[in-house]
Structure formats: C-alpha cells, structure tokens
C-alpha cells in the first residue's frame, strides 16, 4: 500500500528556503516563475518533529560527519586515553571503508545512521583495539574482509531508525549499505506565479548620541508570499522491509510521518518573519499501487484573488478528473479536510471535519 498526502499551505512574508545568494528558491513551471521549497528542506523539517509524534529518540537517526568525536567521547568515558582513542576510531572507520579527514576528524561525507551506531562503533574499536592500533601505526590502507564488512553493516544498521527507513541512504563507498527510501517528497511549488521582493531595512545604535542622525546599519532581506502545493508519499511495504518487518514500529513510523508532514514548516528566516501557518486544505489517499502528484492542477497558474479557495477547487477537480479517466481501482481510502470546510468535487463521504478524523481515517486504512 501507498499513502499519499497532498497539502495546500499559504505563507505570508517569508524566506523559508534560501538559494546560494539568499533569495527564496524558485522554479519555472508552466512557463511562469513559482516559489519553491526544496524536498530536502521539507524532509528535515518533518524529521525534527518525529519525536513529538510517537517515536523515541532511539528510533530516529542522525546525519553527521562527526562519528569520530562522538565515539571518542564514549571511549574516554570507558577509560581510554583521548588521543589514542581518537586515532583508533579514525583507523576503524578507514579500515571499514569510510574516508576520514585525519586533520579535521570528519568523515568525507554525511553519514545517515541510527543512534546506536556510536555504541556499535565503540564496541568494535574496543574488541579490535590492538589490530586497529597496528593499522594506525603503519598507515595500512587495508580493505575490509567479509567479517569486517559484517561489522560495518552492524555499525550502519538503520533498521531501528525510522527516518533512515523513510528517506533512505546512499553510501558512495559501499552500495551494500544503501537503503532504498520508503518515502518520496516533492519540492513544494506555489500554485500561482510569484516575483521575489526585498525588504530594505535600517538599524540604529541605541547608545548613539541623540543629536546624531542616520542609520548605523542598512541592508536588504529577500522574501515572497505564496500558497504552496505540497506532496509526499510513503510505500508501506518498503518501510516495513527497511525496519526488519517490525509491524509495530512501522505503524508508529507511518503515524509519525503523517503528523510530522502536516505540521512541518521550514525554519528559514522565521525569527524575522514568524511565518508559522498551518495547511488549509488536506487530501489523503491510500492506494494499492501507483502514485499521483497533483501539481499539474496548477500548470496554469492560479490568478484569483482568493488563492486558497481557487487552489482547492483546482486540486480537487484535477484529482476527480484523474480518477474518472484512469479509474478508481486500487484506491482504498480518500479523505479530504479543509479549515474552511469547502472541498468541491469530492463526494460527501470522503470529506472529514478535523485533523483527528483525517489522520485517523488514513492510518486505519494504511495499517489495516
């Protein structure tokens, strides 16, 4: 089964996801410039909420280059000398096949691992201390044998980390450690055309003499305002497989995923914009196969003054058109909800009145 989530969410003045020059990200869609929030930004915002929605800290992972620091701290706490422990950890990571910058003590790229990885790596170092010391001393660049590869798999095991199971992992040095993502997340796009704007600001020194006029700092901050279409899905069978077929953990993982994505808001420039809004229109689908991203509902940009109402009408109409054309075979459950209550084109039995009923109906179908 696949669970799909479609959201319409309007943000006032904001810069939620910046590009390399600090402007809100954009994309050209349907021949017009649209506001954009990257999928990476949305996934991180959701990941940070998983522990608020039923998952223990130990059931989520970390994305880090700093396994050396964390593992060294653990080894020192167990009585090892810090300098030697650090060298042993770097030797272990190198022997296991991961490039390490010996000057900075960082892995060459971010590793997405379960929180137990630090404990497992420390145990590996302690069990193979003398061997790793010889490797570190001689600078040997040996490749892992089968036993060592098994140890590396244990260290990189993500079968208890729900976010690793959901969003997947690619290890460039060894494809055996890759995890196929169970969840796909689209870049959010505005349903209408946008033009980025900028705010010219000034600041005055509070301790400056009152007779001195003029600003002590000036600058600009880029922003836009937009109504976004957001889409994400999760393959329930792939999620269960990634979690070692632990049905109970997979069910809690789906629940956390659903609630986190409804509530996820990127943190860019929030201190200066407070763009803390909630989705207005929600559409959820549980199906056997396939997946429908409904972005083409907005291929022609919405131009109505009431962007949310017009976008909701476009979204539900496009979904109904697809369902009519391609058929409803395999669609188990459809649920729609709106803050305003207006959901044209959806049958009355598919419309619910609140978030609890919305998520409850979808989760009941997804975990049946």
Short mmCIF file of C-alpha atoms in Angstrom, two decimals, residues 75-365:
data_model
loop_
_atom_site.label_atom_id
_atom_site.label_comp_id
_atom_site.label_asym_id
_atom_site.label_seq_id
_atom_site.Cartn_x
_atom_site.Cartn_y
_atom_site.Cartn_z
CA UNK A 75 35.58 5.56 24.65
CA UNK A 76 37.05 8.19 27.00
CA UNK A 77 34.06 7.68 29.29
CA UNK A 78 35.03 3.99 29.34
CA UNK A 79 38.57 4.71 30.48
CA UNK A 80 40.55 5.12 27.26
CA UNK A 81 43.02 7.94 26.70
CA UNK A 82 41.53 10.61 24.42
CA UNK A 83 44.33 10.99 21.86
CA UNK A 84 44.77 7.24 21.40
CA UNK A 85 41.01 6.66 21.28
CA UNK A 86 40.62 9.25 18.55
CA UNK A 87 43.34 7.62 16.46
CA UNK A 88 41.77 4.19 16.93
CA UNK A 89 38.32 5.44 15.83
CA UNK A 90 39.76 7.02 12.69
CA UNK A 91 41.68 3.83 11.94
CA UNK A 92 38.50 1.81 12.41
CA UNK A 93 36.46 3.99 10.06
CA UNK A 94 39.21 3.87 7.45
CA UNK A 95 39.51 0.09 7.76
CA UNK A 96 35.76 -0.27 7.45
CA UNK A 97 35.90 1.60 4.17
CA UNK A 98 34.98 5.18 5.06
CA UNK A 99 37.18 8.09 4.12
CA UNK A 100 38.18 10.29 7.05
CA UNK A 101 39.86 13.70 7.03
CA UNK A 102 42.56 12.99 9.63
CA UNK A 103 43.18 16.70 10.22
CA UNK A 104 39.55 17.58 10.94
CA UNK A 105 38.44 14.21 12.24
CA UNK A 106 35.40 14.23 9.97
CA UNK A 107 34.11 11.60 7.57
CA UNK A 108 34.31 12.71 3.97
CA UNK A 109 30.54 12.99 3.70
CA UNK A 110 27.50 12.99 5.93
CA UNK A 111 26.51 9.54 7.14
CA UNK A 112 22.85 8.87 7.93
CA UNK A 113 22.92 6.34 10.75
CA UNK A 114 20.91 5.08 13.69
CA UNK A 115 21.81 6.47 17.09
CA UNK A 116 23.10 3.04 18.13
CA UNK A 117 25.90 3.38 15.56
CA UNK A 118 28.13 5.25 18.01
CA UNK A 119 27.76 2.46 20.57
CA UNK A 120 28.43 -0.24 17.96
CA UNK A 121 31.48 1.59 16.61
CA UNK A 122 32.86 1.97 20.13
CA UNK A 123 32.33 -1.75 20.79
CA UNK A 124 34.10 -2.59 17.52
CA UNK A 125 37.06 -0.41 18.49
CA UNK A 126 37.34 -1.99 21.94
CA UNK A 127 37.13 -5.54 20.54
CA UNK A 128 39.80 -4.87 17.90
CA UNK A 129 41.95 -2.31 19.71
CA UNK A 130 45.35 -3.91 19.15
CA UNK A 131 44.71 -4.68 15.48
CA UNK A 132 43.49 -1.14 14.82
CA UNK A 133 46.49 0.27 16.69
CA UNK A 134 48.85 -1.60 14.33
CA UNK A 135 46.87 -0.38 11.32
CA UNK A 136 47.01 3.21 12.59
CA UNK A 137 50.74 2.97 13.31
CA UNK A 138 51.66 1.54 9.91
CA UNK A 139 49.15 3.63 7.98
CA UNK A 140 47.81 0.47 6.38
CA UNK A 141 45.00 1.01 3.90
CA UNK A 142 43.60 -2.48 4.01
CA UNK A 143 40.19 -3.20 2.57
CA UNK A 144 37.60 -4.82 4.84
CA UNK A 145 37.28 -8.59 4.68
CA UNK A 146 33.91 -10.35 5.00
CA UNK A 147 34.00 -10.34 8.79
CA UNK A 148 34.80 -6.63 8.86
CA UNK A 149 32.04 -5.92 6.34
CA UNK A 150 29.60 -7.65 8.66
CA UNK A 151 30.79 -5.40 11.47
CA UNK A 152 30.35 -2.36 9.24
CA UNK A 153 26.79 -3.44 8.48
CA UNK A 154 26.09 -3.69 12.18
CA UNK A 155 27.50 -0.22 12.78
CA UNK A 156 25.49 1.23 9.89
CA UNK A 157 22.35 -0.74 10.65
CA UNK A 158 19.37 1.56 10.14
CA UNK A 159 16.63 -0.99 10.73
CA UNK A 160 15.71 0.68 14.04
CA UNK A 161 15.90 4.26 12.71
CA UNK A 162 12.56 5.22 11.20
CA UNK A 163 13.82 8.32 9.38
CA UNK A 164 16.61 6.31 7.72
CA UNK A 165 13.99 3.76 6.65
CA UNK A 166 11.73 6.52 5.33
CA UNK A 167 14.20 8.73 3.49
CA UNK A 168 16.85 6.19 2.54
CA UNK A 169 20.61 6.37 2.47
CA UNK A 170 23.36 6.23 -0.13
CA UNK A 171 26.89 5.22 0.88
CA UNK A 172 29.16 6.07 -2.02
CA UNK A 173 31.99 3.81 -0.83
CA UNK A 174 29.86 0.69 -0.48
CA UNK A 175 26.47 0.16 -2.10
CA UNK A 176 25.77 -2.77 0.24
CA UNK A 177 24.96 -0.23 2.93
CA UNK A 178 22.44 1.70 0.83
CA UNK A 179 18.82 1.91 1.97
CA UNK A 180 16.03 2.39 -0.58
CA UNK A 181 13.78 5.24 0.58
CA UNK A 182 10.22 4.33 1.50
CA UNK A 183 9.05 7.94 1.23
CA UNK A 184 9.13 10.30 -1.75
CA UNK A 185 8.82 14.04 -1.16
CA UNK A 186 8.23 16.60 -3.90
CA UNK A 187 9.51 20.16 -3.97
CA UNK A 188 6.68 22.41 -2.87
CA UNK A 189 5.59 24.82 -5.61
CA UNK A 190 3.38 27.89 -5.44
CA UNK A 191 0.04 27.42 -7.17
CA UNK A 192 0.46 30.88 -8.72
CA UNK A 193 3.21 32.97 -10.30
CA UNK A 194 5.48 34.89 -7.94
CA UNK A 195 8.01 37.70 -8.07
CA UNK A 196 10.52 37.79 -5.25
CA UNK A 197 10.63 41.09 -3.36
CA UNK A 198 13.06 42.61 -0.88
CA UNK A 199 12.80 44.47 2.38
CA UNK A 200 15.14 47.43 2.81
CA UNK A 201 15.93 47.76 6.49
CA UNK A 202 17.86 50.15 8.73
CA UNK A 203 19.09 49.82 12.31
CA UNK A 204 20.09 52.49 14.79
CA UNK A 205 22.74 52.24 17.54
CA UNK A 206 20.89 52.54 20.87
CA UNK A 207 23.89 54.19 22.53
CA UNK A 208 24.45 56.80 19.85
CA UNK A 209 24.02 60.44 20.84
CA UNK A 210 20.50 61.68 20.13
CA UNK A 211 21.77 64.61 18.07
CA UNK A 212 23.47 62.26 15.60
CA UNK A 213 21.01 61.27 12.87
CA UNK A 214 21.14 58.44 10.40
CA UNK A 215 21.18 54.68 10.45
CA UNK A 216 24.13 52.64 11.70
CA UNK A 217 23.34 49.60 9.57
CA UNK A 218 21.40 49.15 6.35
CA UNK A 219 20.66 46.14 4.20
CA UNK A 220 18.08 44.12 2.32
CA UNK A 221 16.32 40.84 3.01
CA UNK A 222 14.62 38.94 0.18
CA UNK A 223 11.16 37.43 0.62
CA UNK A 224 7.99 36.36 -1.12
CA UNK A 225 4.46 35.35 -0.23
CA UNK A 226 2.95 32.18 -1.67
CA UNK A 227 0.30 29.49 -1.50
CA UNK A 228 2.16 26.19 -1.90
CA UNK A 229 1.11 22.77 -3.13
CA UNK A 230 2.98 20.10 -1.13
CA UNK A 231 3.07 16.40 -1.97
CA UNK A 232 4.66 13.36 -0.30
CA UNK A 233 4.03 9.63 -0.23
CA UNK A 234 5.21 6.58 1.69
CA UNK A 235 5.37 2.99 0.48
CA UNK A 236 4.23 0.99 3.49
CA UNK A 237 5.71 -2.32 2.32
CA UNK A 238 9.13 -0.74 1.70
CA UNK A 239 9.01 0.94 5.10
CA UNK A 240 8.22 -2.35 6.85
CA UNK A 241 11.03 -4.07 4.92
CA UNK A 242 13.54 -1.35 5.87
CA UNK A 243 12.54 -1.77 9.51
CA UNK A 244 13.15 -5.50 9.50
CA UNK A 245 9.42 -6.27 9.12
CA UNK A 246 8.69 -4.86 12.58
CA UNK A 247 4.98 -4.18 12.04
CA UNK A 248 4.54 -2.25 15.29
CA UNK A 249 7.45 0.09 14.63
CA UNK A 250 6.36 0.56 11.00
CA UNK A 251 2.84 1.50 12.13
CA UNK A 252 4.21 4.10 14.57
CA UNK A 253 6.57 5.30 11.87
CA UNK A 254 3.69 5.92 9.44
CA UNK A 255 1.78 7.79 12.13
CA UNK A 256 4.80 9.98 12.92
CA UNK A 257 5.39 10.59 9.20
CA UNK A 258 1.81 11.70 8.60
CA UNK A 259 1.56 14.03 11.58
CA UNK A 260 5.07 15.44 11.03
CA UNK A 261 4.46 16.32 7.40
CA UNK A 262 1.17 18.03 8.20
CA UNK A 263 2.98 20.16 10.80
CA UNK A 264 6.36 20.60 9.07
CA UNK A 265 7.42 24.20 8.43
CA UNK A 266 11.00 25.05 7.35
CA UNK A 267 12.89 27.30 9.75
CA UNK A 268 14.45 29.76 7.30
CA UNK A 269 14.21 33.40 8.50
CA UNK A 270 11.46 32.50 10.95
CA UNK A 271 12.81 34.81 13.65
CA UNK A 272 12.26 37.80 11.38
CA UNK A 273 9.07 36.66 9.62
CA UNK A 274 7.20 34.31 12.02
CA UNK A 275 5.56 32.59 9.04
CA UNK A 276 4.04 29.88 11.24
CA UNK A 277 0.96 28.83 9.29
CA UNK A 278 -0.84 25.52 9.01
CA UNK A 279 -2.15 23.76 5.87
CA UNK A 280 -5.64 24.90 4.91
CA UNK A 281 -6.57 22.07 2.55
CA UNK A 282 -5.58 18.43 3.08
CA UNK A 283 -6.17 15.49 0.76
CA UNK A 284 -5.02 11.98 1.66
CA UNK A 285 -5.13 8.79 -0.37
CA UNK A 286 -4.38 5.17 0.50
CA UNK A 287 -3.90 3.01 -2.60
CA UNK A 288 -2.54 -0.37 -3.66
CA UNK A 289 -0.20 0.81 -6.38
CA UNK A 290 0.80 3.90 -8.29
CA UNK A 291 1.00 7.49 -7.09
CA UNK A 292 -0.47 10.74 -8.34
CA UNK A 293 1.38 14.00 -7.84
CA UNK A 294 -1.32 16.60 -8.48
CA UNK A 295 0.98 19.51 -9.35
CA UNK A 296 -0.40 19.64 -12.90
CA UNK A 297 -3.57 21.09 -11.41
CA UNK A 298 -1.52 24.29 -11.26
CA UNK A 299 0.32 24.03 -14.58
CA UNK A 300 -1.68 27.12 -15.48
CA UNK A 301 -1.08 29.49 -12.55
CA UNK A 302 -3.99 30.43 -10.33
CA UNK A 303 -4.87 34.12 -10.73
CA UNK A 304 -7.94 34.51 -8.50
CA UNK A 305 -7.79 36.91 -5.57
CA UNK A 306 -8.78 34.14 -3.15
CA UNK A 307 -5.78 31.93 -3.88
CA UNK A 308 -6.63 29.23 -1.35
CA UNK A 309 -10.23 28.74 -2.48
CA UNK A 310 -9.23 28.72 -6.15
CA UNK A 311 -6.29 26.37 -5.50
CA UNK A 312 -8.54 24.00 -3.54
CA UNK A 313 -11.02 23.94 -6.40
CA UNK A 314 -8.22 23.21 -8.88
CA UNK A 315 -6.74 20.45 -6.70
CA UNK A 316 -9.97 18.56 -6.08
CA UNK A 317 -11.12 18.97 -9.68
CA UNK A 318 -7.84 17.60 -11.06
CA UNK A 319 -7.95 14.64 -8.67
CA UNK A 320 -11.51 13.87 -9.72
CA UNK A 321 -10.58 14.12 -13.40
CA UNK A 322 -7.69 11.68 -12.93
CA UNK A 323 -9.91 9.30 -11.02
CA UNK A 324 -12.56 9.46 -13.74
CA UNK A 325 -10.06 8.95 -16.56
CA UNK A 326 -7.80 6.28 -15.00
CA UNK A 327 -10.36 4.66 -12.74
CA UNK A 328 -10.56 4.10 -9.01
CA UNK A 329 -9.23 0.55 -8.96
CA UNK A 330 -6.74 0.23 -6.14
CA UNK A 331 -7.90 3.34 -4.29
CA UNK A 332 -8.77 2.12 -0.81
CA UNK A 333 -9.43 5.35 1.04
CA UNK A 334 -9.71 9.02 0.11
CA UNK A 335 -10.05 11.67 2.81
CA UNK A 336 -10.27 15.41 2.39
CA UNK A 337 -10.34 18.15 5.02
CA UNK A 338 -10.31 21.92 4.91
CA UNK A 339 -10.09 24.61 7.56
CA UNK A 340 -12.85 26.48 5.73
CA UNK A 341 -14.84 23.31 5.10
CA UNK A 342 -15.05 23.93 1.34
CA UNK A 343 -13.95 20.90 -0.73
CA UNK A 344 -15.64 20.98 -4.14
CA UNK A 345 -15.61 17.88 -6.38
CA UNK A 346 -15.12 15.41 -3.51
CA UNK A 347 -18.03 13.10 -2.57
CA UNK A 348 -19.57 13.90 0.80
CA UNK A 349 -18.47 10.60 2.32
CA UNK A 350 -14.81 11.46 1.63
CA UNK A 351 -14.92 14.81 3.45
CA UNK A 352 -14.00 14.94 7.14
CA UNK A 353 -14.23 17.84 9.55
CA UNK A 354 -10.99 17.86 11.54
CA UNK A 355 -7.38 16.74 11.64
CA UNK A 356 -8.01 13.85 14.03
CA UNK A 357 -10.66 12.34 11.78
CA UNK A 358 -8.47 12.98 8.72
CA UNK A 359 -5.36 11.24 10.07
CA UNK A 360 -7.41 8.55 11.80
CA UNK A 361 -9.17 7.51 8.62
CA UNK A 362 -5.91 7.34 6.65
CA UNK A 363 -3.99 5.45 9.33
CA UNK A 364 -6.81 2.97 9.83
CA UNK A 365 -6.66 2.10 6.12
#
